[in-house]
Short mmCIF file of C-alpha atoms in Angstrom, two decimals:
data_model
loop_
_atom_site.label_atom_id
_atom_site.label_comp_id
_atom_site.label_asym_id
_atom_site.label_seq_id
_atom_site.Cartn_x
_atom_site.Cartn_y
_atom_site.Cartn_z
CA MET A 1 121.28 146.98 45.71
CA PRO A 2 118.17 149.04 46.42
CA ARG A 3 115.00 147.13 47.17
CA VAL A 4 111.80 147.99 45.25
CA ILE A 5 108.33 147.14 46.56
CA PHE A 6 105.10 147.74 44.66
CA THR A 7 101.56 148.38 45.85
CA PRO A 8 99.43 145.23 46.06
CA ASN A 9 96.76 147.01 43.99
CA ILE A 10 98.85 146.93 40.84
CA GLN A 11 99.33 143.18 40.99
CA ARG A 12 96.00 142.22 39.42
CA HIS A 13 96.85 144.32 36.37
CA VAL A 14 100.51 143.48 35.98
CA ALA A 15 102.60 141.35 38.32
CA CYS A 16 105.28 143.47 40.01
CA PRO A 17 107.10 141.32 42.56
CA GLU A 18 109.45 142.81 45.11
CA THR A 19 112.89 143.03 43.58
CA ASN A 20 116.44 144.26 44.09
CA VAL A 21 117.85 146.30 41.23
CA ALA A 22 120.78 148.63 40.70
CA GLY A 23 120.48 152.38 40.32
CA CYS A 24 121.60 155.65 41.90
CA THR A 25 118.35 157.56 41.27
CA VAL A 26 114.68 156.64 41.37
CA ARG A 27 114.69 156.91 37.56
CA GLU A 28 117.59 154.47 37.19
CA VAL A 29 116.03 152.02 39.60
CA LEU A 30 112.67 152.08 37.82
CA GLU A 31 114.25 151.80 34.38
CA ASN A 32 116.02 148.66 35.56
CA VAL A 33 112.70 147.29 36.79
CA PHE A 34 111.04 148.11 33.45
CA ALA A 35 113.87 146.47 31.52
CA GLU A 36 112.73 143.20 33.07
CA ASN A 37 109.03 144.06 33.20
CA PRO A 38 108.23 146.45 30.34
CA ARG A 39 104.44 146.28 30.73
CA ALA A 40 104.70 147.83 34.19
CA ARG A 41 106.03 151.10 32.80
CA SER A 42 102.74 152.61 31.61
CA TYR A 43 101.03 151.66 34.87
CA ILE A 44 103.50 153.73 36.90
CA LEU A 45 104.69 156.47 34.53
CA ASP A 46 102.63 158.79 32.36
CA ASP A 47 103.17 159.61 28.68
CA GLN A 48 105.93 162.08 29.57
CA ALA A 49 107.72 159.51 31.76
CA GLY A 50 106.80 161.35 34.95
CA LEU A 51 105.15 159.61 37.89
CA ARG A 52 101.42 159.16 37.28
CA ARG A 53 99.34 161.78 39.00
CA HIS A 54 97.83 159.56 41.67
CA MET A 55 100.89 157.42 42.26
CA SER A 56 103.44 158.13 44.94
CA ILE A 57 106.91 156.86 45.66
CA PHE A 58 108.41 156.68 49.14
CA LEU A 59 112.17 156.54 49.33
CA ASP A 60 113.31 155.26 52.72
CA GLY A 61 110.03 156.39 54.20
CA GLU A 62 109.84 159.83 52.61
CA LEU A 63 107.94 160.98 49.57
CA ILE A 64 110.20 161.72 46.63
CA ARG A 65 110.37 165.38 45.61
CA ASP A 66 111.00 165.13 41.88
CA ARG A 67 107.91 163.45 40.45
CA ALA A 68 108.70 164.52 36.89
CA GLY A 69 112.42 163.86 36.69
CA LEU A 70 112.63 161.08 39.33
CA SER A 71 116.08 162.37 40.19
CA ASP A 72 115.99 161.67 43.94
CA GLU A 73 119.17 159.86 44.91
CA VAL A 74 118.90 156.24 45.95
CA GLY A 75 121.43 154.62 48.26
CA GLU A 76 122.82 151.13 48.03
CA THR A 77 120.61 149.97 50.90
CA SER A 78 117.57 152.12 50.13
CA THR A 79 114.01 150.87 49.87
CA VAL A 80 111.76 152.30 47.17
CA TYR A 81 108.03 151.88 47.75
CA VAL A 82 105.79 152.44 44.72
CA PHE A 83 102.34 153.19 46.11
CA GLN A 84 99.12 154.72 44.91
CA ALA A 85 97.17 157.47 46.59
CA LEU A 86 93.91 156.32 48.11
CA SER A 87 90.68 157.09 46.35
CA GLY A 88 87.30 155.53 45.91
CA GLY A 89 84.63 155.39 43.27
CA MET B 1 69.20 144.17 12.23
CA SER B 2 71.63 143.72 15.05
CA ASP B 3 70.94 141.26 17.86
CA SER B 4 73.94 142.20 19.95
CA LEU B 5 75.08 145.24 21.88
CA LEU B 6 78.18 146.25 23.83
CA VAL B 7 77.56 148.49 26.83
CA SER B 8 80.49 150.34 28.43
CA THR B 9 80.00 151.29 32.07
CA ARG B 10 81.77 152.64 35.13
CA LYS B 11 82.13 149.08 36.42
CA GLY B 12 82.56 146.85 33.41
CA LEU B 13 81.71 146.01 29.81
CA PHE B 14 78.46 144.17 29.23
CA THR B 15 77.28 142.17 26.24
CA VAL B 16 73.54 142.32 25.66
CA GLU B 17 71.91 139.91 23.22
CA ARG B 18 68.46 139.33 21.83
CA ALA B 19 66.86 136.00 22.68
CA SER B 20 63.36 134.67 22.07
CA THR B 21 62.39 136.02 25.50
CA GLY B 22 63.83 139.47 24.92
CA TRP B 23 67.12 141.27 25.37
CA ARG B 24 69.36 139.90 28.12
CA ILE B 25 72.78 140.67 29.54
CA THR B 26 74.76 137.60 28.56
CA ARG B 27 78.28 138.50 29.52
CA GLY B 28 80.28 140.86 31.72
CA ASP B 29 83.93 141.67 31.09
CA PHE B 30 86.32 143.79 33.16
CA LEU B 31 83.88 143.71 36.09
CA GLY B 32 84.72 146.45 38.57
CA ASP B 33 86.82 148.38 36.08
CA ASN B 34 85.97 151.65 34.42
CA VAL B 35 85.30 151.01 30.72
CA SER B 36 85.01 154.39 29.03
CA LEU B 37 84.32 153.17 25.49
CA ALA B 38 84.21 150.08 23.29
CA LEU B 39 84.13 149.36 19.59
CA ILE B 40 83.04 146.39 17.53
CA ASP B 41 84.76 146.75 14.18
CA PRO B 42 82.09 145.97 11.57
CA ARG B 43 84.78 145.01 9.05
CA ASP B 44 86.21 142.06 10.97
CA GLY B 45 84.30 141.69 14.27
CA THR B 46 87.30 142.65 16.41
CA ARG B 47 86.28 144.22 19.73
CA TYR B 48 88.19 147.01 21.40
CA ALA B 49 87.74 148.33 24.92
CA ALA B 50 89.23 151.42 26.54
CA LEU B 51 89.74 151.09 30.30
CA ASP B 52 90.58 153.80 32.76
CA HIS B 53 92.35 152.35 35.77
CA GLY B 54 92.61 155.69 37.52
CA HIS B 55 95.94 155.50 39.35
CA PHE B 56 97.40 153.24 36.71
CA GLY B 57 96.14 155.13 33.68
CA VAL B 58 94.22 154.38 30.51
CA LYS B 59 94.71 150.97 28.91
CA MET B 60 93.40 149.45 25.67
CA HIS B 61 92.29 145.85 25.22
CA ARG B 62 91.34 143.87 22.14
CA ALA B 63 89.52 140.60 21.47
CA THR B 64 89.22 138.83 18.16
CA GLY B 65 86.31 136.52 17.43
CA ASN B 66 85.06 135.11 20.71
CA GLY B 67 88.57 135.01 22.06
CA ALA B 68 89.94 136.39 25.28
CA TRP B 69 90.78 140.02 25.78
CA GLU B 70 94.43 141.01 25.53
CA GLU B 71 96.04 144.27 26.53
CA ILE B 72 97.35 146.20 23.54
CA ALA B 73 99.17 149.48 23.15
CA THR B 74 97.54 152.61 24.51
CA PRO B 75 97.60 155.80 22.45
CA THR B 76 100.53 157.70 23.96
CA TYR B 77 101.32 161.37 23.58
CA PRO B 78 104.71 162.27 22.12
CA GLU B 79 107.49 163.54 24.30
CA LYS B 80 106.98 167.18 25.13
CA PRO B 81 109.83 169.23 23.63
CA GLU B 82 112.52 170.27 26.10
CA GLY B 83 111.53 173.49 27.84
CA TYR B 84 108.14 173.64 26.11
CA GLU B 85 105.42 175.07 28.28
CA GLU B 86 101.72 174.95 27.42
CA LEU B 87 99.02 175.94 29.86
CA ASP B 88 95.41 174.86 29.82
CA MET B 89 92.51 177.29 30.20
CA TRP B 90 92.98 177.20 33.98
CA GLY B 91 96.62 178.20 33.81
CA ARG B 92 97.88 174.75 34.67
CA PRO B 93 100.35 172.80 32.54
CA LEU B 94 98.42 170.91 29.84
CA PRO B 95 99.13 167.22 30.27
CA TRP B 96 100.58 165.65 27.14
CA SER B 97 99.17 162.37 28.29
CA THR B 98 96.11 160.27 27.49
CA VAL B 99 93.61 161.18 30.18
CA ARG B 100 90.62 159.44 28.59
CA VAL B 101 89.73 157.63 25.39
CA TRP B 102 86.68 159.47 24.08
CA ALA B 103 86.28 158.22 20.50
CA LEU B 104 86.98 154.91 18.80
CA GLU B 105 86.07 154.45 15.15
CA PRO B 106 87.05 152.06 12.39
CA GLY B 107 88.78 153.39 9.29
CA GLY B 108 87.16 153.02 5.90
CA ALA B 109 86.07 149.78 4.28
CA ASP B 110 89.13 149.97 2.03
CA GLU B 111 91.63 150.21 4.89
CA PRO B 112 91.34 147.10 7.09
CA GLY B 113 93.06 147.40 10.44
CA VAL B 114 92.86 151.18 10.57
CA ILE B 115 91.37 152.45 13.83
CA TRP B 116 90.97 156.08 14.86
CA CYS B 117 91.04 157.13 18.49
CA GLY B 118 90.13 160.49 20.03
CA THR B 119 91.24 161.44 23.51
CA ILE B 120 91.13 163.97 26.29
CA PRO B 121 93.10 166.35 26.23
CA GLY B 122 92.43 166.53 22.49
CA GLY B 123 94.92 164.24 20.75
CA LEU B 124 93.80 162.24 17.71
CA PHE B 125 95.51 158.90 17.13
CA ARG B 126 95.54 156.41 14.26
CA SER B 127 96.46 152.74 14.24
CA ASP B 128 97.19 150.88 11.00
CA ASP B 129 97.48 147.48 12.70
CA HIS B 130 94.27 146.83 14.67
CA GLY B 131 95.52 148.80 17.66
CA THR B 132 98.82 146.99 18.07
CA SER B 133 100.50 150.39 17.73
CA TRP B 134 99.22 153.97 17.63
CA GLU B 135 100.56 157.17 16.20
CA MET B 136 99.40 160.63 17.13
CA VAL B 137 98.16 162.76 14.24
CA ARG B 138 100.70 165.51 14.76
CA SER B 139 99.31 167.69 11.98
CA LEU B 140 96.21 168.33 14.07
CA TRP B 141 97.93 168.46 17.47
CA ASP B 142 100.53 170.89 16.11
CA HIS B 143 97.97 173.10 14.39
CA PRO B 144 98.42 176.55 15.94
CA LEU B 145 94.69 176.92 16.58
CA ARG B 146 94.59 173.67 18.58
CA LYS B 147 95.93 175.60 21.56
CA GLN B 148 92.66 177.51 21.61
CA TRP B 149 90.68 174.36 22.35
CA MET B 150 89.21 174.40 25.84
CA GLY B 151 87.47 172.19 28.29
CA GLY B 152 83.70 171.86 28.05
CA GLY B 153 82.06 170.02 30.92
CA ALA B 154 85.44 168.40 31.52
CA ASP B 155 88.44 170.49 32.53
CA LEU B 156 90.36 169.63 29.38
CA PRO B 157 89.43 169.59 25.69
CA GLY B 158 88.23 166.28 24.31
CA LEU B 159 87.98 164.84 20.82
CA HIS B 160 84.80 162.79 20.93
CA SER B 161 83.49 162.31 17.38
CA ILE B 162 85.38 160.90 14.39
CA ILE B 163 83.64 160.57 11.02
CA VAL B 164 85.31 158.71 8.15
CA ASP B 165 83.62 159.64 4.86
CA PRO B 166 82.18 156.53 3.16
CA ARG B 167 83.07 158.01 -0.26
CA ASP B 168 86.73 158.56 0.53
CA SER B 169 88.51 157.27 3.63
CA ARG B 170 91.03 160.11 3.44
CA ARG B 171 88.26 162.54 4.34
CA VAL B 172 87.84 162.58 8.11
CA THR B 173 85.88 165.05 10.22
CA VAL B 174 86.25 165.28 13.98
CA GLY B 175 84.34 167.06 16.73
CA VAL B 176 85.95 168.67 19.77
CA SER B 177 84.44 169.89 23.02
CA THR B 178 85.35 172.69 22.86
CA GLY B 179 87.07 173.45 19.58
CA GLY B 180 84.38 172.93 16.97
CA LEU B 181 84.77 170.75 13.89
CA TRP B 182 87.97 169.93 12.05
CA ALA B 183 88.35 168.13 8.73
CA THR B 184 91.06 166.62 6.59
CA GLU B 185 90.72 165.59 2.96
CA ASP B 186 94.17 164.09 2.63
CA GLY B 187 94.19 161.36 5.25
CA GLY B 188 95.29 163.67 8.03
CA ALA B 189 98.19 165.52 6.42
CA THR B 190 96.40 168.86 6.66
CA TRP B 191 93.39 170.06 8.66
CA SER B 192 90.98 172.94 8.39
CA GLN B 193 88.22 174.24 10.60
CA ARG B 194 84.61 173.54 9.61
CA GLY B 195 81.26 174.47 11.08
CA GLU B 196 80.21 177.96 10.05
CA GLY B 197 76.75 178.83 11.27
CA MET B 198 76.91 177.27 14.71
CA ARG B 199 76.28 179.56 17.64
CA ALA B 200 77.61 179.54 21.20
CA ASP B 201 75.79 181.76 23.66
CA HIS B 202 78.11 181.07 26.59
CA VAL B 203 81.12 182.97 25.19
CA PRO B 204 81.77 186.68 24.62
CA PRO B 205 79.74 188.15 21.74
CA GLU B 206 82.73 188.44 19.40
CA LEU B 207 83.25 184.68 19.68
CA THR B 208 79.62 183.60 19.48
CA HIS B 209 79.84 182.54 15.85
CA ALA B 210 83.54 181.64 15.76
CA PRO B 211 83.81 178.02 14.60
CA ILE B 212 86.57 177.30 17.12
CA ALA B 213 84.43 178.44 20.05
CA GLN B 214 81.70 175.89 19.40
CA ASP B 215 81.00 173.25 22.03
CA VAL B 216 80.01 170.34 19.79
CA HIS B 217 78.69 167.52 21.98
CA CYS B 218 78.26 164.95 19.21
CA LEU B 219 78.66 164.83 15.41
CA VAL B 220 77.15 162.25 13.03
CA GLN B 221 77.02 161.82 9.26
CA CYS B 222 74.37 160.06 7.19
CA PRO B 223 76.25 157.26 5.38
CA SER B 224 73.96 157.23 2.34
CA ALA B 225 73.82 161.01 2.06
CA PRO B 226 77.28 161.92 3.33
CA ASP B 227 76.95 165.67 2.93
CA ARG B 228 74.32 165.58 5.67
CA PHE B 229 75.74 166.08 9.15
CA TRP B 230 73.86 166.54 12.42
CA VAL B 231 75.34 168.15 15.52
CA GLN B 232 74.10 168.08 19.08
CA HIS B 233 75.74 171.17 20.47
CA HIS B 234 75.87 172.68 23.93
CA ASN B 235 73.71 175.44 22.55
CA GLY B 236 71.25 173.36 20.58
CA ILE B 237 70.85 171.28 17.44
CA PHE B 238 72.48 172.12 14.10
CA VAL B 239 72.22 170.46 10.67
CA SER B 240 74.44 170.71 7.61
CA SER B 241 73.76 169.72 4.00
CA ASP B 242 77.15 170.63 2.59
CA GLY B 243 79.60 168.33 4.32
CA ALA B 244 79.76 170.19 7.66
CA ARG B 245 80.89 173.44 6.05
CA THR B 246 77.81 175.42 7.05
CA PHE B 247 75.08 174.64 9.56
CA SER B 248 71.55 175.78 10.24
CA GLU B 249 70.18 175.95 13.76
CA ILE B 250 67.10 173.97 14.80
CA GLU B 251 65.48 176.13 17.43
CA ASP B 252 62.45 174.05 18.39
CA ALA B 253 62.93 170.36 19.15
CA GLY B 254 60.47 169.26 21.81
CA PRO B 255 61.22 169.55 25.53
CA SER B 256 64.72 170.98 25.06
CA VAL B 257 67.38 171.47 22.39
CA PHE B 258 70.13 170.65 24.92
CA GLY B 259 71.55 167.16 25.16
CA PHE B 260 74.57 165.05 24.37
CA PRO B 261 73.91 162.31 21.77
CA VAL B 262 72.56 162.44 18.23
CA ARG B 263 72.07 159.56 15.80
CA VAL B 264 71.04 159.77 12.14
CA HIS B 265 69.27 157.10 10.14
CA PRO B 266 71.75 155.39 7.78
CA LYS B 267 69.51 155.82 4.72
CA GLU B 268 67.22 158.72 5.65
CA PRO B 269 69.25 161.88 6.21
CA ASP B 270 66.22 163.76 7.52
CA THR B 271 65.62 161.25 10.32
CA ALA B 272 67.60 161.80 13.52
CA TRP B 273 67.25 161.07 17.24
CA PHE B 274 68.20 163.13 20.30
CA VAL B 275 67.86 162.87 24.08
CA PRO B 276 66.82 166.23 25.53
CA GLU B 277 67.88 167.45 28.97
CA ILE B 278 67.50 170.71 30.88
CA LYS B 279 70.33 172.92 29.72
CA ASP B 280 73.63 173.71 31.40
CA GLU B 281 74.16 173.10 35.08
CA LYS B 282 71.09 170.95 35.70
CA ARG B 283 71.36 168.28 33.01
CA ILE B 284 68.35 166.20 33.94
CA PRO B 285 65.29 165.25 31.89
CA VAL B 286 62.64 167.94 31.62
CA GLU B 287 59.93 167.40 34.29
CA GLY B 288 61.57 164.13 35.32
CA ARG B 289 60.47 162.38 32.12
CA LEU B 290 63.12 160.50 30.16
CA VAL B 291 62.30 160.86 26.47
CA VAL B 292 63.88 160.59 23.05
CA THR B 293 63.06 163.11 20.35
CA ARG B 294 62.92 162.17 16.69
CA THR B 295 62.65 164.22 13.55
CA ARG B 296 61.75 162.71 10.19
CA ASP B 297 61.75 165.95 8.23
CA GLY B 298 65.21 167.37 8.70
CA GLY B 299 64.39 169.17 11.92
CA ARG B 300 61.21 171.00 10.93
CA SER B 301 59.23 168.96 13.45
CA PHE B 302 59.99 166.58 16.29
CA GLU B 303 58.13 163.76 18.00
CA THR B 304 58.66 163.19 21.71
CA LEU B 305 58.95 159.46 22.42
CA GLY B 306 58.58 158.14 25.95
CA ARG B 307 56.59 154.90 25.78
CA GLY B 308 58.44 152.37 27.93
CA LEU B 309 60.84 154.95 29.37
CA PRO B 310 60.43 156.21 32.96
CA GLN B 311 58.00 159.12 32.92
CA GLU B 312 58.23 160.35 36.48
CA HIS B 313 61.16 161.08 38.77
CA ALA B 314 63.68 160.12 36.14
CA TYR B 315 67.01 161.89 36.53
CA ASP B 316 68.93 159.91 33.95
CA VAL B 317 71.57 161.61 31.86
CA VAL B 318 72.38 159.97 28.54
CA TYR B 319 75.96 160.61 27.50
CA ARG B 320 77.00 161.31 23.92
CA HIS B 321 77.99 157.72 23.14
CA ALA B 322 75.16 156.11 25.10
CA LEU B 323 72.49 156.30 22.40
CA ALA B 324 73.05 153.51 19.87
CA LEU B 325 71.45 152.91 16.49
CA ASP B 326 71.83 149.69 14.57
CA GLY B 327 73.00 149.46 10.97
CA ASN B 328 69.46 149.28 9.59
CA GLY B 329 68.20 152.28 11.47
CA GLU B 330 65.48 150.22 13.16
CA ARG B 331 66.80 149.44 16.63
CA LEU B 332 68.03 151.87 19.25
CA ALA B 333 69.57 151.40 22.65
CA LEU B 334 69.69 153.97 25.42
CA GLY B 335 71.97 153.75 28.46
CA SER B 336 71.89 156.21 31.34
CA THR B 337 74.02 157.50 34.18
CA THR B 338 71.66 155.94 36.70
CA GLY B 339 72.19 152.47 35.29
CA GLY B 340 69.18 152.12 33.03
CA LEU B 341 69.35 150.37 29.68
CA TRP B 342 66.43 150.39 27.25
CA ILE B 343 66.08 149.05 23.72
CA SER B 344 63.62 150.01 21.01
CA GLU B 345 62.89 147.80 18.01
CA ASP B 346 60.64 150.32 16.29
CA GLN B 347 62.83 153.39 15.78
CA GLY B 348 62.07 154.75 19.22
CA ASP B 349 58.27 154.50 19.20
CA SER B 350 58.41 152.16 22.20
CA TRP B 351 61.12 151.00 24.56
CA SER B 352 61.66 147.97 26.77
CA MET B 353 63.92 147.98 29.79
CA VAL B 354 66.85 145.57 29.84
CA SER B 355 68.13 146.65 33.27
CA HIS B 356 67.86 149.51 35.71
CA THR B 357 70.69 148.30 37.93
CA LEU B 358 73.71 148.64 35.69
CA PRO B 359 76.61 150.85 36.72
CA PRO B 360 76.57 154.33 35.13
CA VAL B 361 76.52 153.79 31.36
CA TYR B 362 79.10 155.64 29.27
CA ALA B 363 78.48 154.11 25.84
CA ALA B 364 76.36 151.61 23.92
CA ARG B 365 77.10 150.18 20.51
CA PHE B 366 75.39 147.59 18.36
CA ALA B 367 77.51 144.86 16.80
#
């Protein structure tokens, strides 16, 4: 099953431990994460269920292309990194 | 008179209380986090705080009594219809997503648990259960003229003022920057534009007097004379005596007619306070002197009040929610973008500093 790893910065808001979940697309993988951890959803996805503007997802080391639909295909041994873009303030 | 104040800042929510030695910061919540707005519900004491976590979005929290804060639902925009495309004034897709909470107000005294919430990019939300769940007011969002709302200082339109009429909780008036004033008399089922008589000099001449083109910065209503509304507008100060239907312009108001906040005395509709700034791009106090202006005669004359406020090299901006007035109309609080917080116990005649090292202040509200 694909492995999902979350940015350390999200952990103080909502605990998102590394996990292995099923899914053939980024959307399916995340939905399976949210099924177990529903509070994480709004921290990662916006109101239209697209990836939040300053979040990024790396799939096997490459940025995903479909930030709105999250349709990028995930392999059985893939690693999905949910990161945030850097900013200060 | 209120002895307690909630101050929302870029780096936390601060409780300020009056002690025998003066006003002191007694508590800090959400330290390090961006708190855009807070509400203390006068009907039941429940506190609400809107946080903006940046990457992770806007989140709402609630605390009852002196209890701990808990995360509650965030106002969420409805799913955009399949294939629907709506562009903002810059030609970019308008986000159907809560970008910022910009207004939080309790419902009427006869509707416990009702909370109204205004947001950027313009959505109005209502909760009937103390914020446990929210529903967008689709009748306003789907109004065909809503698409003509534009960004003011922000890129996107924002709904920043919500007024629930003390005579009838179904009558609600809201202010939008930019989009003018909108009112419902049936609890939100239908909406109509208000605000004839306001004037915008930054738009083409044919739009100058169009109610929808008005950049209302802040709207308040006098609770004991509810047909009296005051507006601090991008273009100046306007006053209405017929329930926000028509407004008259106040053209002379001390150092400047530009500013963001306005507060009206709860029992004296002719008494109102403003914080003047140099207009448009500069947005700093005139001649580096931070002052409050006060009228007691409906705008015919203004006093300029600066005793206790910095009177040289002050570059504080006071945002629309950062001037607070207590329920008696006696005490005011003033929070600034440079981290100053001042309180007056004599209607603004004199001010004492609580702190000049707070993070940038977004909002202040008496309990």
